[in-house]
Each structure stands twice: as structure tokens, then as C-alpha cells.
Short mmCIF file of C-alpha atoms in Angstrom, two decimals:
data_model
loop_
_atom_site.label_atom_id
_atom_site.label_comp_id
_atom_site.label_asym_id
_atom_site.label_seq_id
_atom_site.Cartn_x
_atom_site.Cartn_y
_atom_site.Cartn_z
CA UNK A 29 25.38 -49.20 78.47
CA UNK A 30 24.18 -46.63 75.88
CA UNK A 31 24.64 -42.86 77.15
CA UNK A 32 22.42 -39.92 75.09
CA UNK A 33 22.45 -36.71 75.49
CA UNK A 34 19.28 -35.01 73.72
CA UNK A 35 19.79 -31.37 72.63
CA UNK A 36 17.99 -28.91 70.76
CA UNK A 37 18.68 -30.15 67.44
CA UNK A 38 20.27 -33.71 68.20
CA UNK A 39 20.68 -36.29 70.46
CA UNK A 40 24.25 -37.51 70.86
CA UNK A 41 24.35 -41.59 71.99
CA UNK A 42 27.86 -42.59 73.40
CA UNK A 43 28.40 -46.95 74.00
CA UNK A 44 31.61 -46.48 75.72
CA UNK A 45 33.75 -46.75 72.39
CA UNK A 46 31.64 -44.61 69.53
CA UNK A 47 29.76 -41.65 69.50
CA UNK A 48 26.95 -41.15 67.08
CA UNK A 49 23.73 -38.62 66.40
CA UNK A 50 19.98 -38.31 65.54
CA UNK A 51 18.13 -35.31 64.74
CA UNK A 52 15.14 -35.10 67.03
CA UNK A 53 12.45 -36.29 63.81
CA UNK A 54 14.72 -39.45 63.80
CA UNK A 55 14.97 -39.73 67.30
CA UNK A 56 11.57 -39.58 68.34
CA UNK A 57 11.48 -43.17 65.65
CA UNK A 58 14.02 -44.30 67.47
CA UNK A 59 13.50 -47.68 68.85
CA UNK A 60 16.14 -48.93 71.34
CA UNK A 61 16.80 -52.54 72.35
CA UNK A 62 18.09 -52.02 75.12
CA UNK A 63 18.52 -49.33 78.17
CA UNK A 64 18.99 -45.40 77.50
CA UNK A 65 20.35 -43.52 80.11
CA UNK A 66 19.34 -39.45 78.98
CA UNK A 67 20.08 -36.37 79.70
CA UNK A 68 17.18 -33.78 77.63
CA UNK A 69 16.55 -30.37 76.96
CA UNK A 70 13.77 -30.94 74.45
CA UNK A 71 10.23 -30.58 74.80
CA UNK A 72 9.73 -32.30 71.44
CA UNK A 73 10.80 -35.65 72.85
CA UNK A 74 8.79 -35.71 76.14
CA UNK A 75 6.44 -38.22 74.54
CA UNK A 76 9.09 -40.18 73.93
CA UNK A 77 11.36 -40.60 76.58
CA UNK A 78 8.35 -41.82 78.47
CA UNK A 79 8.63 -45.49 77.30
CA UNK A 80 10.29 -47.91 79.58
CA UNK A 81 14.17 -48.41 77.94
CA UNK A 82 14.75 -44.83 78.62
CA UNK A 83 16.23 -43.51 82.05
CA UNK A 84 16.56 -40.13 83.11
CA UNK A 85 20.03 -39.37 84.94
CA UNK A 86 19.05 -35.49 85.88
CA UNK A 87 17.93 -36.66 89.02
CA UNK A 88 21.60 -38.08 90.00
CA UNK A 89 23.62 -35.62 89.22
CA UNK A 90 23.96 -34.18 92.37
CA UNK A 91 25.79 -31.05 91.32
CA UNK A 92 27.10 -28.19 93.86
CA UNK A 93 25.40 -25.27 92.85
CA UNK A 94 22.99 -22.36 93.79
CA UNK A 95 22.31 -21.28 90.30
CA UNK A 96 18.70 -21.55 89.65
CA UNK A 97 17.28 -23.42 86.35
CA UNK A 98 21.21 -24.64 85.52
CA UNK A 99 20.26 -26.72 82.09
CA UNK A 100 20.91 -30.33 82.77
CA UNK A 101 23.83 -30.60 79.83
CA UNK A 102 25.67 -27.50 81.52
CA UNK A 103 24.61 -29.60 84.86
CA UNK A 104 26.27 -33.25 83.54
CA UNK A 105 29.83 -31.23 81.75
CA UNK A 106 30.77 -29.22 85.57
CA UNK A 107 29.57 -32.42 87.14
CA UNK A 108 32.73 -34.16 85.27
CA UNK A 109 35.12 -31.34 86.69
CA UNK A 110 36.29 -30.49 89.98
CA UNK A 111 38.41 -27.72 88.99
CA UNK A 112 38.00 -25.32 85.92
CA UNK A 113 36.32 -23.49 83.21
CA UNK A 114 33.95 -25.45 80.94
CA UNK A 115 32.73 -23.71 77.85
CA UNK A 116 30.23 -25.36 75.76
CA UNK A 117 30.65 -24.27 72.34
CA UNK A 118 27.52 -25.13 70.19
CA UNK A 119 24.06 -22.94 69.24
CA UNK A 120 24.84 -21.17 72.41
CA UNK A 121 28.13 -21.20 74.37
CA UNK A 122 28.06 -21.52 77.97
CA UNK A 123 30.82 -20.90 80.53
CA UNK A 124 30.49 -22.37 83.97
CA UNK A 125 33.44 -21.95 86.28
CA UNK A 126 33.89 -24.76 89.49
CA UNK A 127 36.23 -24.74 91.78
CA UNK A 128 36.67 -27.43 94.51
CA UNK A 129 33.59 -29.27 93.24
CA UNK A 130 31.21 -26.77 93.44
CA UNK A 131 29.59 -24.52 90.49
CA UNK A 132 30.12 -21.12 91.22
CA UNK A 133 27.82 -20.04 88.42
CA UNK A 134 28.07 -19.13 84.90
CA UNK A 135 26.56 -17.14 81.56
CA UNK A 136 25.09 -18.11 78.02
CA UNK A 137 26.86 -16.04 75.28
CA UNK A 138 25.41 -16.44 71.44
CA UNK A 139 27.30 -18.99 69.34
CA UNK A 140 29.27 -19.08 66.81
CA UNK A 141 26.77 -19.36 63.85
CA UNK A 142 24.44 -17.75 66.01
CA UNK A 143 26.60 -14.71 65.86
CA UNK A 144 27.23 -14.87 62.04
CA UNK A 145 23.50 -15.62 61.43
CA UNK A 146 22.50 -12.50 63.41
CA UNK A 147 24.38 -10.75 61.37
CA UNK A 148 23.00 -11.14 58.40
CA UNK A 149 19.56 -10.14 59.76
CA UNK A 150 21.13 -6.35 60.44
CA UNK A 151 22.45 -5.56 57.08
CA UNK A 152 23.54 -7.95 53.82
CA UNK A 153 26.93 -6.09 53.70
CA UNK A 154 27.26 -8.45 56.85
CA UNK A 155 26.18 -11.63 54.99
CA UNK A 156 29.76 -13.05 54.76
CA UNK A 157 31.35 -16.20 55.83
CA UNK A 158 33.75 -16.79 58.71
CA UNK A 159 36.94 -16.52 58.20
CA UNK A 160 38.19 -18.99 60.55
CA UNK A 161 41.83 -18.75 60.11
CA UNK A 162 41.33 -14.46 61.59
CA UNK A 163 44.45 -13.08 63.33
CA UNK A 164 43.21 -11.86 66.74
CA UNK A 165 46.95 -10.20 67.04
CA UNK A 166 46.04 -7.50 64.37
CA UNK A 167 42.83 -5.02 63.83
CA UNK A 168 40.79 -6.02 60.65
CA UNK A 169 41.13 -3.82 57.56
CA UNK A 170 38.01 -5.13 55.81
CA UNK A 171 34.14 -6.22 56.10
CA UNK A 172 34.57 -10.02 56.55
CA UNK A 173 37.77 -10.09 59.14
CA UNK A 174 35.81 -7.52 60.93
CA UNK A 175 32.49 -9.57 61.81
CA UNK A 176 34.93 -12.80 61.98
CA UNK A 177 37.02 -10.70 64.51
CA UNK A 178 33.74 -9.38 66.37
CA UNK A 179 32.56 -12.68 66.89
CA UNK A 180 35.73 -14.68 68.16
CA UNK A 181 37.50 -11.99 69.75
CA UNK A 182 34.84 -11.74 72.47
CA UNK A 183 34.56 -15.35 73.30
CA UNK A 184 38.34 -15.88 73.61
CA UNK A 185 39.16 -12.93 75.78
CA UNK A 186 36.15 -14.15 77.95
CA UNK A 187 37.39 -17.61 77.80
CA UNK A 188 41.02 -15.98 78.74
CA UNK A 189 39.85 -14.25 81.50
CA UNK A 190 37.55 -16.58 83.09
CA UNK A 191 39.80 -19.50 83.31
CA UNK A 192 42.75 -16.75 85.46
CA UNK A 193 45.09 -19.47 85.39
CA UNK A 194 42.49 -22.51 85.88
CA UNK A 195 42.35 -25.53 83.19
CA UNK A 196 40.18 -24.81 80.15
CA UNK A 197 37.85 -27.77 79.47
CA UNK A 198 35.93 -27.11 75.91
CA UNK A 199 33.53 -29.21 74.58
CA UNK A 200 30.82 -28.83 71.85
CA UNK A 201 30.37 -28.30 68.07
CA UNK A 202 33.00 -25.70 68.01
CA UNK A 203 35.11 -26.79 70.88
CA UNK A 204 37.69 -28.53 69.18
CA UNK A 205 37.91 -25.29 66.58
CA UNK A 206 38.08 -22.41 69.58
CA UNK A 207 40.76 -25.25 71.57
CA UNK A 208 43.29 -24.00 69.14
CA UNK A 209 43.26 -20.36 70.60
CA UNK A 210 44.61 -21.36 74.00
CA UNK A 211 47.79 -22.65 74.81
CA UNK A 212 46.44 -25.28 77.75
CA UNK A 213 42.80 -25.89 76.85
CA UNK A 214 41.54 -29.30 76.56
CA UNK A 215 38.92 -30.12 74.01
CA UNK A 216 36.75 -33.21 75.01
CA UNK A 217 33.81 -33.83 73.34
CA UNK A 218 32.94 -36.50 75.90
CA UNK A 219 32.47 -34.18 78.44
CA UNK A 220 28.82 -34.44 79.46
CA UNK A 221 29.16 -37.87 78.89
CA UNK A 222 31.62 -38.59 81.45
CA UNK A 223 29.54 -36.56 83.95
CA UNK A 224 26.53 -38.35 83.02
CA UNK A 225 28.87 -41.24 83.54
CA UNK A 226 30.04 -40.19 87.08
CA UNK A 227 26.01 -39.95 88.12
CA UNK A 228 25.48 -43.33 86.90
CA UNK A 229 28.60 -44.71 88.94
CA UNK A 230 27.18 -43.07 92.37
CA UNK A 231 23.65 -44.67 92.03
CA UNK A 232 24.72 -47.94 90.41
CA UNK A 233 22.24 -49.87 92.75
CA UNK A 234 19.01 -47.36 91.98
CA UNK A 235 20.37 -47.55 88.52
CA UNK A 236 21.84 -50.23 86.90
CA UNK B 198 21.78 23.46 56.88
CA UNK B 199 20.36 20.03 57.52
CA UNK B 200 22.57 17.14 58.14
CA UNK B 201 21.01 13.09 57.50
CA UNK B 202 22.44 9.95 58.18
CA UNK B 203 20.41 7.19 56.58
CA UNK B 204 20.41 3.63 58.32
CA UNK B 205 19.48 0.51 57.90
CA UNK B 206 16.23 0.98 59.72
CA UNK B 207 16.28 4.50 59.85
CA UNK B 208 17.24 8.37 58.74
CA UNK B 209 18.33 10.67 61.31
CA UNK B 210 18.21 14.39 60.95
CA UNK B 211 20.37 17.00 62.44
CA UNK B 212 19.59 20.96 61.56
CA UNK B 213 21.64 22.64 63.80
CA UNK B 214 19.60 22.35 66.87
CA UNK B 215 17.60 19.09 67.00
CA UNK B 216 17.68 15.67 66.18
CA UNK B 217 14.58 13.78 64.96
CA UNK B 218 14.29 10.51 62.72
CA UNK B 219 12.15 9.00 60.02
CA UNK B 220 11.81 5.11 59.41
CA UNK B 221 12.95 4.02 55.62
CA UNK B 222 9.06 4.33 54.11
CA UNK B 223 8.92 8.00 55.52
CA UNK B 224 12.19 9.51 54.77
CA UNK B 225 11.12 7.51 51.30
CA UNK B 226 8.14 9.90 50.90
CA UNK B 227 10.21 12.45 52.44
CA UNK B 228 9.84 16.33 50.48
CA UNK B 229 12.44 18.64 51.85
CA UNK B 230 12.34 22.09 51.25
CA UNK B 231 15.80 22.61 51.50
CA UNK B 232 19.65 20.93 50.70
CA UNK B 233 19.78 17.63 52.56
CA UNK B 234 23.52 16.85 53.46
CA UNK B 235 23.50 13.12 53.63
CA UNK B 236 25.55 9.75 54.34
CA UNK B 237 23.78 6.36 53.55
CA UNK B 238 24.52 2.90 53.80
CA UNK B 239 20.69 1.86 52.80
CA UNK B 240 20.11 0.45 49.30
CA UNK B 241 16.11 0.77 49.73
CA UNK B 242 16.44 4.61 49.70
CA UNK B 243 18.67 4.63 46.17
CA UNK B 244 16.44 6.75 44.18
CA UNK B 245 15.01 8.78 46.79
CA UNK B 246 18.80 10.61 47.12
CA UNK B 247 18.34 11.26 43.23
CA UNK B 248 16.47 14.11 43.88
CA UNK B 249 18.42 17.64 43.65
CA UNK B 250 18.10 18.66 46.84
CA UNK B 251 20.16 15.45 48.16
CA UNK B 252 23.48 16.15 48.43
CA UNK B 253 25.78 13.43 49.52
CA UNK B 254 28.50 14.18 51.70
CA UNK B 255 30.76 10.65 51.68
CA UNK B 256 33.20 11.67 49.01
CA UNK B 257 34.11 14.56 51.44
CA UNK B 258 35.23 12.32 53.88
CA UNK B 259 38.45 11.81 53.64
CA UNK B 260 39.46 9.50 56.65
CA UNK B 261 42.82 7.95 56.61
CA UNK B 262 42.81 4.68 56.50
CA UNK B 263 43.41 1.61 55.17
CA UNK B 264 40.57 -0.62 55.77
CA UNK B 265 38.54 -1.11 52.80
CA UNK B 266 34.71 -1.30 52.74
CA UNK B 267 33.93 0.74 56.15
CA UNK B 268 30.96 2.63 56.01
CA UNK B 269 30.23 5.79 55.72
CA UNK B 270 28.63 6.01 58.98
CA UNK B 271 31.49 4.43 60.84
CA UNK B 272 33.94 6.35 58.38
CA UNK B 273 31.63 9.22 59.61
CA UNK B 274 32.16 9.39 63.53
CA UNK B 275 35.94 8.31 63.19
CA UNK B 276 36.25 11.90 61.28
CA UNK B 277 34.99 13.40 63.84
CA UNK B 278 37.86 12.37 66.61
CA UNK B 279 41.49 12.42 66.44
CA UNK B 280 42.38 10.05 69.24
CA UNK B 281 40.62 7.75 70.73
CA UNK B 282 38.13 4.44 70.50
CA UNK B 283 34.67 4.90 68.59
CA UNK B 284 31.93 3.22 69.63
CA UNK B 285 28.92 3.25 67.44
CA UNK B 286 26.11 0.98 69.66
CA UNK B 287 23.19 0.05 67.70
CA UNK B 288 21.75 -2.89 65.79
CA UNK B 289 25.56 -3.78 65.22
CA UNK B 290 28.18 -2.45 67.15
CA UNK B 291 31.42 -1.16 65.88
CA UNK B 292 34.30 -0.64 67.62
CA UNK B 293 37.48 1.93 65.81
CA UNK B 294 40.32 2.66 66.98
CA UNK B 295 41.78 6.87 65.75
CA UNK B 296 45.59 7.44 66.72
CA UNK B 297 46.68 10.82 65.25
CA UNK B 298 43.93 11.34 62.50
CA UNK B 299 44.40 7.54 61.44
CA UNK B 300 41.70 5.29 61.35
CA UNK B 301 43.69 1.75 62.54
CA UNK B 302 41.97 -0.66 62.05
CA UNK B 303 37.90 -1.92 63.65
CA UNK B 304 35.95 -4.45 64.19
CA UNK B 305 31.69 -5.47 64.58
CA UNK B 306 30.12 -7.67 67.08
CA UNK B 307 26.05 -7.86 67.11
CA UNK B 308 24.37 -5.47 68.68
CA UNK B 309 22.42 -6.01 72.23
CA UNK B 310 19.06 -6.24 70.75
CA UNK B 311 20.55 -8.30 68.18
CA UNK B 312 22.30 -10.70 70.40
CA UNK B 313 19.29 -10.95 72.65
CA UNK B 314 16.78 -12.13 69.38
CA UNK B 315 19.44 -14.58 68.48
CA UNK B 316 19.11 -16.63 71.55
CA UNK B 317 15.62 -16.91 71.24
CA UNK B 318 16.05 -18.52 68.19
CA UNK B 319 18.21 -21.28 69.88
CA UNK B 320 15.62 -22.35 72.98
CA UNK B 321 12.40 -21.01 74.39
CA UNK B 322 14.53 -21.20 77.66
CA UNK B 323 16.74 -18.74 76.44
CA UNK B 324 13.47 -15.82 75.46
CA UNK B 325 13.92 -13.74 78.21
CA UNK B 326 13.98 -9.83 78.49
CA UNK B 327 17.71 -8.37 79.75
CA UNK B 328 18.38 -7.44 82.87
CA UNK B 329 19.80 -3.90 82.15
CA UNK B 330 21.60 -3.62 86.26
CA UNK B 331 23.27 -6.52 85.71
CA UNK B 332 25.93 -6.91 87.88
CA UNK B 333 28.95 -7.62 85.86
CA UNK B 334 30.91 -7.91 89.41
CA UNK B 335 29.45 -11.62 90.29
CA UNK B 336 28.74 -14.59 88.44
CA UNK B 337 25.37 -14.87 87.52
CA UNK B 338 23.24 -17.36 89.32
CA UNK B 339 20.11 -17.74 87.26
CA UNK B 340 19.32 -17.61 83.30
CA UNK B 341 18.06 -14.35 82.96
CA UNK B 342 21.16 -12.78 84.45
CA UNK B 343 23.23 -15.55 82.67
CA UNK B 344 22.03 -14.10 78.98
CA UNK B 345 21.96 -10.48 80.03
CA UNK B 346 25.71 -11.25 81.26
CA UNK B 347 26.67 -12.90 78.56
CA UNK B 348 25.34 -10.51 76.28
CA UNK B 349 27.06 -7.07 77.95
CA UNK B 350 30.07 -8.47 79.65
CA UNK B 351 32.26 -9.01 76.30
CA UNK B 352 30.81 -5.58 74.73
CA UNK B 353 31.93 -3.92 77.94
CA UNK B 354 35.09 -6.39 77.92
CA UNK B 355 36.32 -5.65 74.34
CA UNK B 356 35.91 -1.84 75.09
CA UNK B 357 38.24 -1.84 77.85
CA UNK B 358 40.79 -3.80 75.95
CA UNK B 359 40.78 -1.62 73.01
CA UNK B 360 40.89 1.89 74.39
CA UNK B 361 43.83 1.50 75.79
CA UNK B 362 43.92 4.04 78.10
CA UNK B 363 42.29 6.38 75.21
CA UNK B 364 39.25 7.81 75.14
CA UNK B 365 35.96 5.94 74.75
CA UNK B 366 33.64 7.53 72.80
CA UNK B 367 29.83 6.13 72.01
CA UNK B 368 27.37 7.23 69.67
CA UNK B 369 24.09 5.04 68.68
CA UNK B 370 21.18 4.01 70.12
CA UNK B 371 22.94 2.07 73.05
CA UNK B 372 25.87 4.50 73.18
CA UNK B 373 24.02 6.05 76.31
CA UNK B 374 23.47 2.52 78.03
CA UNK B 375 26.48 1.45 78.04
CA UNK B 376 28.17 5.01 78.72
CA UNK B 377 27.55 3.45 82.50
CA UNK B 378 29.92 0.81 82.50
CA UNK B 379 33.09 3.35 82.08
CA UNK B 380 34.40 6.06 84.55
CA UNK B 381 35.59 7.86 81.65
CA UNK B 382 33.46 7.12 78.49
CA UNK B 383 32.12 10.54 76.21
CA UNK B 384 28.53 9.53 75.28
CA UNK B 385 28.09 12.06 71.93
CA UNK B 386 24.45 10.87 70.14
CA UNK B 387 26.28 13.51 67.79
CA UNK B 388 29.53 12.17 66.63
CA UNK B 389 28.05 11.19 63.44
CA UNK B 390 26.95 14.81 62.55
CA UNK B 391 30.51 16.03 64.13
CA UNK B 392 32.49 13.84 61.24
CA UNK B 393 30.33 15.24 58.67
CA UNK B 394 30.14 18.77 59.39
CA UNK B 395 33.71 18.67 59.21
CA UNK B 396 34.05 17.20 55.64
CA UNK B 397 31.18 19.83 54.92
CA UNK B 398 33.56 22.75 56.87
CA UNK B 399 36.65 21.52 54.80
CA UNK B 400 34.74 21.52 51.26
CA UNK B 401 32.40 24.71 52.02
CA UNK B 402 33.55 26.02 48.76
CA UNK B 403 32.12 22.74 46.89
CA UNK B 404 28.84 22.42 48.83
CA UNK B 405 27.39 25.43 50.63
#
């Protein structure tokens, strides 16, 4: 069973042992051989997904929630938690928080690169790299710690006070990189997969 | 005597009594009539403040501190407070902290407008106006309030973690905004003007 989860710039296939990606150009060649179960956020790829090996899982994943327009990736990652704070760390970073099964809502903050990018469209005094190794225990004392302080600070003290004692789940392009801020987060990058998994398990007769 | 802070965007006059501003290709064709006090942090405007009637005021400002690179405008509205957390809201935001006349150490996060352009980059989903009465109180349940959240929640966040039980003090074009979010906030469109009227009061033999 092939899993894919089609983003904004990718689409992320998992078998059940390796995870691989396809920009969106590449994906809409792609020609399977056998059945895709998907999960999409793209426009570009309606066209696509309309031939016969693909399988939309949206439908199934029957998620607790009263948030209106909840994208189906944020939908699939809470959908593989009963209790916690997911934070999905890529273009944009989302925070949804459930609690016995059921979403009780969440926000979209700017992402990491977003952040930096944005940045360099105020001023080029800001057009610095990250510095990824910042001390968030100490005020900066110059340009680049400063904009690398601005733009992690926020997310962990929103991470930090989000989670009030719940599990951290963090998934994403820069999941595994913001993981090593918190003492008891746990990075999975399978996340949406194993929600997207979950949906698939429920409606094994429609489905499989 | 006419005070000017020049931008990245724009110049900002003070003369005593009002404030009024110029974009970058007026103040550039700009003739005063009398001594211009200025600060800038804008390259495009480098010959412009060759003229003799330009008279620049950062060498006058003589903030302790230790951070190297601030600008002048932040360096600026730090002189003008002893004690205390600056807030300068606009395109970027930066955040100071003053503890007895010492400038401690700051940081910069994007500014609202900024952040809110930077989604839109990401998804059409995400190009949506903000919701300025956002309730920062409940979870947001759709993605309007979900970006409009995200985007306030860790400015307003960070602020409350840094003052400290100081004073909060916000200057710049969404100094006034998000004056609302704090029971005790000074909103001063001013403090610029404050922090160089002092270097001009402690060097009146020099310039006037």
C-alpha cells in the first residue's frame, strides 16, 4: 500500500518501510502501478489525481472538530493523536491542540524560512542567515542573533505554552530541528501518515 | 527646530508641534528651509543628507550598550527611556529591553503586515485579510482567525514575557494597535523624537 501526502511544493509517498518525494512538475508525470491512497492541498494536481490508481482518504478521516476549512494534512496529523499538541513545522507551522480525541482548534503561524525570507523584503541589513545554534537563555547583542532570536523565540514559547503539560508531537521540515528545544517532544515525521493510516484501517471494506 | 527620522519606506518629521511624513522619492526632492536634525537607516537617501542643512544626530546618541549593529532608530527610542521594554511596531518589530540607562540586549520578529504577506506567499488558502478583534482568549476555529491568531498571539506573547513587570512602551505604526492587548502599555508615536531631542539637549553646544 503506497501512502502520499501532496503538499504545496511536494508530495511525500510512504510504502510502509521508506519515505520518498516529488515536486509537484514531477508528480503530475508520475505514473503509478499500483494504488495511491492521497491526501492534497494542491490545485495544480487536480487533473491528476483524477485517474483511477489514485484514492482520496479526506473523506475517511472522520476527525472531531468544529473548526471550519481544517486543511486535510492538519486533518490526517490530529487524526493520529488522541491527546496533545501537534505542530507542523514546514512553509507554515500549524498548532492544533486535541484532547480526548477531539480537535479543539488551532492557528497557522509563518515558518521558519518564511520568517527569514520576510525579512529580507523589509530591509537588507536583515538579509542574514539563521543562526540555528541561538541561545534563547540570553538577549542578542547583534543583527543576525536578533532576527534568529525573533523568529524561534516566538514559536517555542507558543509551543511551550500550548502543550501546558500535554505531549508535544512535531512533525514537518523543521520538526526534527525545533524537537531539540523541548525536553519531552516527539518528532515523527510519519505523522500524517499514520493518521492517513488510521482512516484507511476504519474503512478497510470501502477501501481496500 | 525640526527633528527627521528616515525609514526604510519613509521620513518622518517632528517640528515641535506636528508630525507629518514623506515617502523616500519626496523627502529625496525634499528643499528645507531650515536645519534638519536627522537619524537614518536608508541607503537610497545617502546623498540627499549631503546637503548643509542636514545635520545628523546618531553620533549624539550615546546609548549604553553592548549590542553591536542596532540602529539608530531603535538606538533612538531606547534613549529616550530609562526603564522599561521598547516596542517599535512597524514593518519589523523590535523588542529592547532599558534597565538603569542600559540598553540589554533586543531582538526582531516580522512585522504584522509583514507576517500577513508572507503567508500568502505559501497558499492562496492562507490570503486572507486579519481579523484585528481577534480573540486571543479561545482557540480559533476557522482560517481567518487561525492566521490573524497566529500572527498577534506571539507578538503579544513575547511582550509579556519580556517586560517583566516593566513598562511597555510602543512606538511605530502598530504601536497604537497593539497598545490594546496590555492593561498597562504607554503608546508614545513620539519616543523616537524623545531619544533624539535628548542627544540634541545634551550636545546643544555642538548643534544648535
Amino acid at each position: 500500500m503506497i501512502l502520499c501526502d501532496i503538499g504545496n511544493t511536494h508530495a511525500t509517498f510512504f510504502d510502509g518501510r521508506k519515505i520518498w518525494n516529488l515536486n509537484i512538475d514531477e508528480f503530475n508525470l508520475y505514473e503509478p502501478k499500483e494504488k495511491i491512497y492521497y491526501i492534497n492541498v494542491n490545485e495544480r494536481v487536480a487533473q491528476k489525481i483524477q485517474e483511477p490508481l489514485f484514492i482520496d482518504i479526506e473523506p475517511y478521516i472522520n476527525l472531531n472538530s468544529t473548526y471550519i476549512g481544517l486543511g486535510v494534512d492538519r486533518a490526517a496529523a490530529c487524526y493520529a493523536i488522541n491527546n496533545g499538541l501537534i505542530v507542523d513545522a514546514g512553509s507554515a507551522i500549524t498548532l492544533d491542540l486535541m484532547a480526548n480525541g477531539c480537535h479543539i482548534g488551532g492557528f497557522i503561524i509563518p515558518g521558519i524560512t518564511t520568517s527569514l525570507s520576510s525579512l529580507k523584503t523589509i530591509s537588507k541589513r536583515l538579509d542574514l542567515p539563521l543562526n540555528s545554534q541561538i541561545d534563547l537563555e540570553c538577549l542578542p547583542q547583534h543583527t543576525q542573533d536578533a532576527i534568529s532570536y525573533g523568529i524561534i523565540k516566538p514559536i517555542v514559547s507558543l509551543i511551550n505554552e500550548f502543550s501546558r503539560g500535554k505531549s508535544i508531537y512535531l512533525t514537518g521540515g523543521d520538526g526534527e530541528f525545533l524537537s531539540k528545544y523541548f525536553t519531552q517532544s516527539i518528532y515523527d515525521r510519519m505523522l500524517i501518515f499514520r493518521g492517513m493510516q488510521r482512516a484507511i484501517n476504519e474503512n478497510k471494506e470501502i477501501l481496500c
